[in-house]
Amino acid sequence: MTTKKKQIKLGAFLMQTGHHIAGWRHPQAQADAGVNFRHYVQLAQKAEAAKFDAVFLADGVAVRSENLAALSRTARSDQFEPLTLLSALAAVTERIGLIATASTSYHEPYNLARKFASLDQISGGRAGWNLVTSATNAEALNFSRTAQFAHADRYRRAQEFHDVVTGLWDSWEDDAFVRDPSQGIYLDTDKLHTLNHQGPHFQVRGPLNVARSPQGRPVVVQAGASEDGRELAARTAEVIFVAHQTFDEAKSFYADIKSRVQHHGRHADDVKIMPGIFPVVGRTQEEADAKFEQLQALIDPVVGLSLLAGISGEVDLSAYPVDGPLPELPPTQGPQSRQRLLIDLARRDGLSIRQLYLKIAGARGHQQVVGTPQTIADQLQQWFEEGGADGFNIMGPWFPGGLDDFIELVVPELRRRGLFRTEYEGRTLREHLGLERPQHPAALRRLQSQLPQKIAA
């Protein structure tokens, strides 16, 4: 009996014109990408043709920069609502997973559960929910608040939110809807389960008015790396998107999460860890370096400072010398893990403010790799085989060219090494990722109650 070799999971992280802050200025970028549906169709179909596990859309519910000078020079203020976009992409793709960000801070569980259940039905079992908490005051101001929720409060709400959503996804057993015209029976009410949730943040009766997901439940993704974020991920997540600067950081996080997952009574393989990777690919190192420098030369200093302010916890750095060190930053109620990563990077490498924004202008704290297909594949293989990752979320520097380069040059090298699929073996996102299809709790209880009888017989 042979054991099939484990393979890398790949997501295509689609962000408007690309992940580099100046990517929209690249001569081959699609400048109106944020509102160009055909652009997203082409990217999703390319990723599907390359057999990626999923496409992923991040989201925020505000124009986050109040710096009008920076806002006028960036391509981050116009974008489609992701669930609407993915529902449309479901109609023009067949296999690739469709993962969208939706915040627990400014949604209600019933509406969100209904939307993702609908996307899963429309797509034939390819939906994934990236569960996040909103971390900026700009978002709070759009939802009748004067400031964001405190960090710990956001995560307490998120825990309960997750439980309500997954409970609603279990409103119906798999075979509840009989739909038998000859008998005049549309559904079996014995297989209906009303939630009746009463908690500190939500009171939700249910049931959900969408049938059970083709894959049992949509896949739950999480992206927090703070202490609260890690605990939430270990209890709830099936995929984790995360940012690391070094292999040692990735390996430490990987071991910590896998341990926490098992502490919560789950198997280590029940969660797939997929760090973000920002690849600039050239057929030679010189070509890769030239591509990267072309992008770096397009960065406006005003935009660079604004980028740092957003990641550092909305700290205005314009009063400090741009060629001086990063000052001490006050604790943030925003994205704590990303602020910590920024501080550690600046201190470890002795970076000035200017050098820091140049360093993160592409990957925003994720790992940045500039090289040949062989050197990039070497790094992905090391992280994958030595306990740093189960896969990677690929962050094209500009679109469509950055994704094209990875598909054309790196994917064949991964396949040559036996590290990535040549064909899909399943149809659902769970099947692509190697995740079990969850049984309905009521069906599982019935099965367990029958086991002693079957053993006795």
Coordinates of N, CA, C and O in Angstrom, one line a residue, residues 152-257:
A152 N -10.3 42.9 22.8 CA -10.9 41.7 23.5 C -12.4 41.6 23.2 O -12.9 40.4 23.0
D153 N -13.1 42.7 23.2 CA -14.5 42.7 22.9 C -14.8 42.1 21.5 O -15.8 41.4 21.3
R154 N -14.0 42.6 20.6 CA -14.2 42.1 19.2 C -14.1 40.6 19.1 O -14.9 39.9 18.4
Y155 N -13.2 40.0 19.8 CA -13.0 38.6 19.7 C -14.0 37.8 20.5 O -14.4 36.7 20.1
R156 N -14.5 38.4 21.6 CA -15.6 37.7 22.3 C -16.9 37.7 21.4 O -17.6 36.6 21.4
R157 N -17.1 38.8 20.8 CA -18.3 38.8 19.8 C -18.1 37.8 18.7 O -19.0 37.1 18.3
A158 N -16.8 37.8 18.2 CA -16.5 36.9 17.1 C -16.7 35.4 17.4 O -17.2 34.6 16.6
Q159 N -16.3 35.0 18.6 CA -16.6 33.6 19.1 C -18.0 33.3 19.0 O -18.4 32.2 18.5
E160 N -18.9 34.1 19.6 CA -20.3 33.8 19.6 C -20.9 33.9 18.2 O -21.7 33.1 17.9
F161 N -20.4 34.9 17.5 CA -20.9 35.0 16.1 C -20.6 33.7 15.3 O -21.6 33.2 14.6
H162 N -19.4 33.2 15.4 CA -19.1 31.9 14.7 C -20.1 30.8 15.1 O -20.6 30.0 14.3
D163 N -20.3 30.7 16.4 CA -21.2 29.6 16.9 C -22.6 29.7 16.4 O -23.2 28.7 16.1
V164 N -23.1 31.0 16.3 CA -24.4 31.2 15.8 C -24.5 30.8 14.3 O -25.4 30.1 13.9
V165 N -23.5 31.3 13.5 CA -23.5 31.0 12.1 C -23.4 29.5 11.8 O -24.2 29.0 11.0
T166 N -22.5 28.8 12.5 CA -22.4 27.4 12.2 C -23.6 26.6 12.7 O -24.0 25.6 12.1
G167 N -24.2 27.1 13.8 CA -25.5 26.5 14.3 C -26.6 26.7 13.2 O -27.4 25.8 13.0
L168 N -26.7 27.8 12.6 CA -27.7 28.1 11.6 C -27.4 27.2 10.4 O -28.3 26.8 9.7
W169 N -26.1 27.0 10.0 CA -25.8 26.2 8.9 C -26.2 24.7 9.1 O -26.4 23.9 8.2
D170 N -26.5 24.4 10.4 CA -27.0 23.0 10.7 C -28.5 23.0 11.0 O -29.0 22.1 11.6
S171 N -29.2 24.0 10.4 CA -30.6 24.1 10.6 C -31.3 22.9 10.0 O -32.4 22.4 10.5
W172 N -30.8 22.3 8.9 CA -31.4 21.2 8.2 C -30.4 20.1 8.0 O -29.2 20.3 7.8
E173 N -30.9 18.9 8.2 CA -30.0 17.7 7.9 C -29.9 17.6 6.3 O -30.7 18.2 5.6
D174 N -29.0 16.8 5.9 CA -28.7 16.7 4.5 C -29.9 16.3 3.6 O -30.1 16.8 2.5
D175 N -30.7 15.4 4.2 CA -31.8 14.9 3.4 C -33.2 15.4 3.9 O -34.2 14.8 3.7
A176 N -33.2 16.6 4.5 CA -34.4 17.1 5.1 C -35.4 17.5 4.0 O -36.6 17.3 4.2
F177 N -34.9 18.0 2.8 CA -35.8 18.4 1.8 C -36.1 17.2 0.8 O -35.4 16.9 0.0
V178 N -37.3 16.6 1.0 CA -37.7 15.4 0.3 C -38.1 15.8 -1.1 O -37.8 15.2 -2.1
R179 N -39.0 16.9 -1.2 CA -39.4 17.4 -2.5 C -40.1 16.3 -3.4 O -39.7 16.0 -4.5
D180 N -41.1 15.6 -2.8 CA -41.7 14.5 -3.5 C -43.1 14.9 -3.8 O -44.1 14.9 -3.0
P181 N -43.4 15.3 -5.1 CA -44.7 15.8 -5.5 C -45.8 14.7 -5.4 O -46.9 15.0 -5.1
S182 N -45.4 13.4 -5.7 CA -46.4 12.4 -5.7 C -46.9 12.1 -4.3 O -48.1 11.8 -4.1
Q183 N -46.1 12.3 -3.3 CA -46.5 12.1 -1.9 C -47.0 13.5 -1.3 O -47.6 13.5 -0.2
G184 N -46.8 14.5 -2.0 CA -47.2 15.8 -1.4 C -46.3 16.3 -0.2 O -46.8 17.1 0.6
I185 N -45.1 15.8 -0.2 CA -44.2 16.1 1.0 C -43.0 16.9 0.4 O -42.2 16.3 -0.4
Y186 N -42.9 18.1 0.9 CA -41.7 18.9 0.5 C -40.5 18.7 1.4 O -39.4 18.7 0.9
L187 N -40.8 18.7 2.7 CA -39.6 18.5 3.6 C -40.1 17.7 4.8 O -41.2 17.6 5.2
D188 N -39.0 17.0 5.4 CA -39.2 16.2 6.6 C -38.9 17.1 7.8 O -37.8 17.4 8.1
T189 N -40.0 17.5 8.6 CA -39.8 18.4 9.7 C -39.0 17.8 10.9 O -38.5 18.5 11.7
D190 N -38.9 16.4 10.9 CA -38.1 15.8 11.9 C -36.6 16.1 11.7 O -35.8 15.9 12.7
K191 N -36.3 16.5 10.6 CA -34.9 16.8 10.3 C -34.6 18.3 10.2 O -33.7 18.8 9.6
L192 N -35.5 19.1 10.8 CA -35.4 20.5 11.0 C -34.9 20.8 12.4 O -35.5 20.2 13.4
H193 N -34.0 21.7 12.6 CA -33.4 21.9 13.9 C -33.3 23.5 14.1 O -32.6 24.2 13.5
T194 N -34.2 24.0 15.0 CA -34.2 25.4 15.3 C -33.2 25.7 16.4 O -33.1 25.1 17.4
L195 N -32.4 26.8 16.1 CA -31.3 27.1 17.0 C -31.7 27.6 18.3 O -31.1 27.2 19.4
N196 N -32.5 28.6 18.4 CA -32.9 29.2 19.7 C -31.7 29.7 20.5 O -31.6 29.4 21.7
H197 N -30.9 30.4 19.9 CA -29.6 30.9 20.6 C -29.9 32.2 21.4 O -30.6 33.1 20.9
Q198 N -29.5 32.1 22.6 CA -29.6 33.3 23.5 C -28.2 33.5 24.1 O -27.7 32.7 24.9
G199 N -27.5 34.6 23.8 CA -26.2 34.9 24.3 C -26.0 36.3 24.6 O -26.9 37.1 24.4
P200 N -24.8 36.7 25.1 CA -24.6 38.1 25.5 C -24.6 39.1 24.3 O -24.9 40.2 24.5
H201 N -24.3 38.6 23.1 CA -24.3 39.5 21.9 C -25.5 39.3 21.0 O -25.9 40.2 20.3
F202 N -26.0 38.1 20.9 CA -27.0 37.8 19.9 C -28.1 36.9 20.4 O -27.9 36.0 21.3
Q203 N -29.3 37.2 19.9 CA -30.5 36.3 20.2 C -31.0 36.0 18.8 O -31.6 36.8 18.1
V204 N -30.9 34.7 18.4 CA -31.2 34.3 17.1 C -32.0 33.0 17.2 O -31.5 32.0 17.7
R205 N -33.3 33.0 16.7 CA -34.1 31.9 16.8 C -33.8 30.8 15.7 O -33.6 29.7 16.0
G206 N -33.7 31.3 14.4 CA -33.6 30.3 13.4 C -34.9 29.7 13.1 O -35.9 30.1 13.6
P207 N -35.0 28.7 12.2 CA -33.9 28.1 11.4 C -33.5 29.0 10.2 O -34.2 29.9 9.9
L208 N -32.4 28.6 9.6 CA -32.0 29.3 8.4 C -32.9 28.9 7.2 O -33.3 27.7 7.1
N209 N -33.2 29.8 6.4 CA -34.1 29.5 5.2 C -33.3 29.1 4.0 O -33.7 29.5 2.9
V210 N -32.2 28.5 4.1 CA -31.4 27.9 3.0 C -31.0 26.5 3.4 O -30.6 26.2 4.6
A211 N -31.1 25.5 2.5 CA -30.9 24.1 2.8 C -29.4 24.0 3.2 O -28.5 24.8 2.9
R212 N -29.1 22.8 3.8 CA -27.7 22.5 4.2 C -26.8 22.6 3.0 O -27.1 22.2 1.9
S213 N -25.6 23.1 3.3 CA -24.5 23.3 2.3 C -24.1 22.0 1.6 O -24.1 20.9 2.2
P214 N -23.8 22.1 0.3 CA -23.3 20.9 -0.4 C -22.1 20.3 0.2 O -21.9 19.1 0.1
Q215 N -21.3 21.1 0.9 CA -20.1 20.5 1.6 C -20.3 20.5 3.1 O -19.3 20.5 3.8
G216 N -21.6 20.4 3.5 CA -21.9 20.3 4.9 C -22.0 21.7 5.5 O -23.0 22.1 6.0
R217 N -20.9 22.4 5.5 CA -20.8 23.8 5.9 C -19.8 24.5 5.0 O -18.8 23.8 4.6
P218 N -19.9 25.7 4.7 CA -18.8 26.5 4.0 C -17.6 26.4 4.9 O -17.6 26.2 6.1
V219 N -16.4 26.4 4.3 CA -15.1 26.4 5.0 C -14.9 27.7 5.8 O -15.2 28.8 5.3
V220 N -14.5 27.6 7.0 CA -14.3 28.7 7.9 C -12.8 29.0 7.9 O -11.9 28.2 8.2
V221 N -12.4 30.3 7.5 CA -11.1 30.8 7.4 C -10.9 31.8 8.4 O -11.8 32.5 8.8
Q222 N -9.7 32.0 8.9 CA -9.4 33.0 10.0 C -8.0 33.6 9.7 O -7.2 33.0 9.1
A223 N -7.8 34.9 10.1 CA -6.6 35.6 9.7 C -5.9 36.3 10.9 O -5.0 37.1 10.6
G224 N -6.3 36.1 12.1 CA -5.7 36.8 13.2 C -4.5 36.0 13.8 O -4.5 34.8 13.8
A225 N -3.5 36.8 14.2 CA -2.3 36.1 14.8 C -2.0 36.6 16.2 O -1.0 36.2 16.8
S226 N -2.8 37.5 16.7 CA -2.7 37.9 18.1 C -3.0 36.7 19.0 O -3.5 35.7 18.6
E227 N -2.9 36.9 20.3 CA -3.2 35.8 21.2 C -4.7 35.5 21.1 O -5.1 34.3 21.0
D228 N -5.6 36.5 21.1 CA -7.0 36.3 20.9 C -7.3 35.6 19.6 O -8.2 34.7 19.4
G229 N -6.6 36.1 18.5 CA -6.8 35.6 17.2 C -6.4 34.1 17.1 O -7.1 33.3 16.5
R230 N -5.3 33.7 17.7 CA -4.8 32.4 17.7 C -5.8 31.4 18.4 O -6.1 30.3 17.9
E231 N -6.4 31.9 19.5 CA -7.3 31.0 20.2 C -8.6 30.9 19.4 O -9.2 29.8 19.3
L232 N -9.1 32.0 18.8 CA -10.3 31.9 18.0 C -10.0 30.9 16.8 O -10.8 30.1 16.5
A233 N -8.8 31.0 16.2 CA -8.5 30.2 15.0 C -8.4 28.7 15.4 O -8.9 27.8 14.7
A234 N -7.8 28.4 16.6 CA -7.6 27.1 17.0 C -8.9 26.4 17.3 O -9.1 25.2 17.1
R235 N -9.9 27.2 17.7 CA -11.2 26.6 18.1 C -12.1 26.5 16.9 O -13.0 25.6 16.7
T236 N -12.0 27.5 15.9 CA -13.0 27.6 14.9 C -12.5 27.4 13.4 O -13.3 27.0 12.6
A237 N -11.2 27.7 13.2 CA -10.8 27.8 11.8 C -10.5 26.5 11.1 O -10.1 25.5 11.8
E238 N -10.7 26.4 9.8 CA -10.2 25.3 9.0 C -9.1 25.7 8.1 O -8.4 24.8 7.6
V239 N -9.0 26.9 7.8 CA -7.8 27.5 7.1 C -7.4 28.8 7.8 O -8.2 29.5 8.3
I240 N -6.1 29.0 7.9 CA -5.6 30.2 8.5 C -4.7 31.0 7.5 O -3.7 30.4 7.0
F241 N -5.0 32.2 7.2 CA -4.2 33.1 6.4 C -3.4 33.9 7.4 O -3.9 34.5 8.3
V242 N -2.1 34.0 7.2 CA -1.2 34.6 8.2 C 0.0 35.3 7.5 O 0.3 34.9 6.4
A243 N 0.6 36.3 8.2 CA 1.8 37.0 7.6 C 3.0 36.6 8.5 O 2.9 36.8 9.7
H244 N 4.1 36.2 7.8 CA 5.3 35.9 8.5 C 6.5 36.6 7.7 O 6.4 36.6 6.5
Q245 N 7.5 37.0 8.4 CA 8.7 37.5 7.8 C 9.8 36.5 7.6 O 10.6 36.6 6.7
T246 N 9.9 35.6 8.5 CA 11.0 34.6 8.5 C 10.4 33.2 8.7 O 9.3 33.0 9.1
F247 N 11.2 32.2 8.3 CA 10.8 30.8 8.4 C 10.7 30.4 9.9 O 9.8 29.7 10.3
D248 N 11.6 31.0 10.7 CA 11.5 30.7 12.2 C 10.1 31.1 12.7 O 9.5 30.4 13.6
E249 N 9.7 32.3 12.3 CA 8.4 32.8 12.8 C 7.3 31.9 12.3 O 6.4 31.5 13.0
A250 N 7.4 31.5 11.0 CA 6.3 30.6 10.4 C 6.3 29.3 11.2 O 5.2 28.7 11.5
K251 N 7.5 28.7 11.4 CA 7.5 27.4 12.1 C 7.0 27.5 13.5 O 6.3 26.5 13.9
S252 N 7.3 28.5 14.2 CA 6.8 28.7 15.6 C 5.3 28.8 15.6 O 4.6 28.2 16.4
F253 N 4.8 29.6 14.7 CA 3.3 29.8 14.6 C 2.6 28.5 14.3 O 1.6 28.1 14.8
Y254 N 3.2 27.8 13.3 CA 2.6 26.5 12.8 C 2.5 25.5 14.0 O 1.5 24.9 14.2
A255 N 3.6 25.4 14.7 CA 3.6 24.4 15.8 C 2.6 24.8 16.9 O 1.9 24.0 17.5
D256 N 2.6 26.2 17.2 CA 1.7 26.7 18.2 C 0.2 26.4 17.9 O -0.6 25.9 18.7
I257 N -0.2 26.7 16.6 CA -1.6 26.5 16.2 C -1.9 25.0 16.2 O -3.0 24.7 16.7

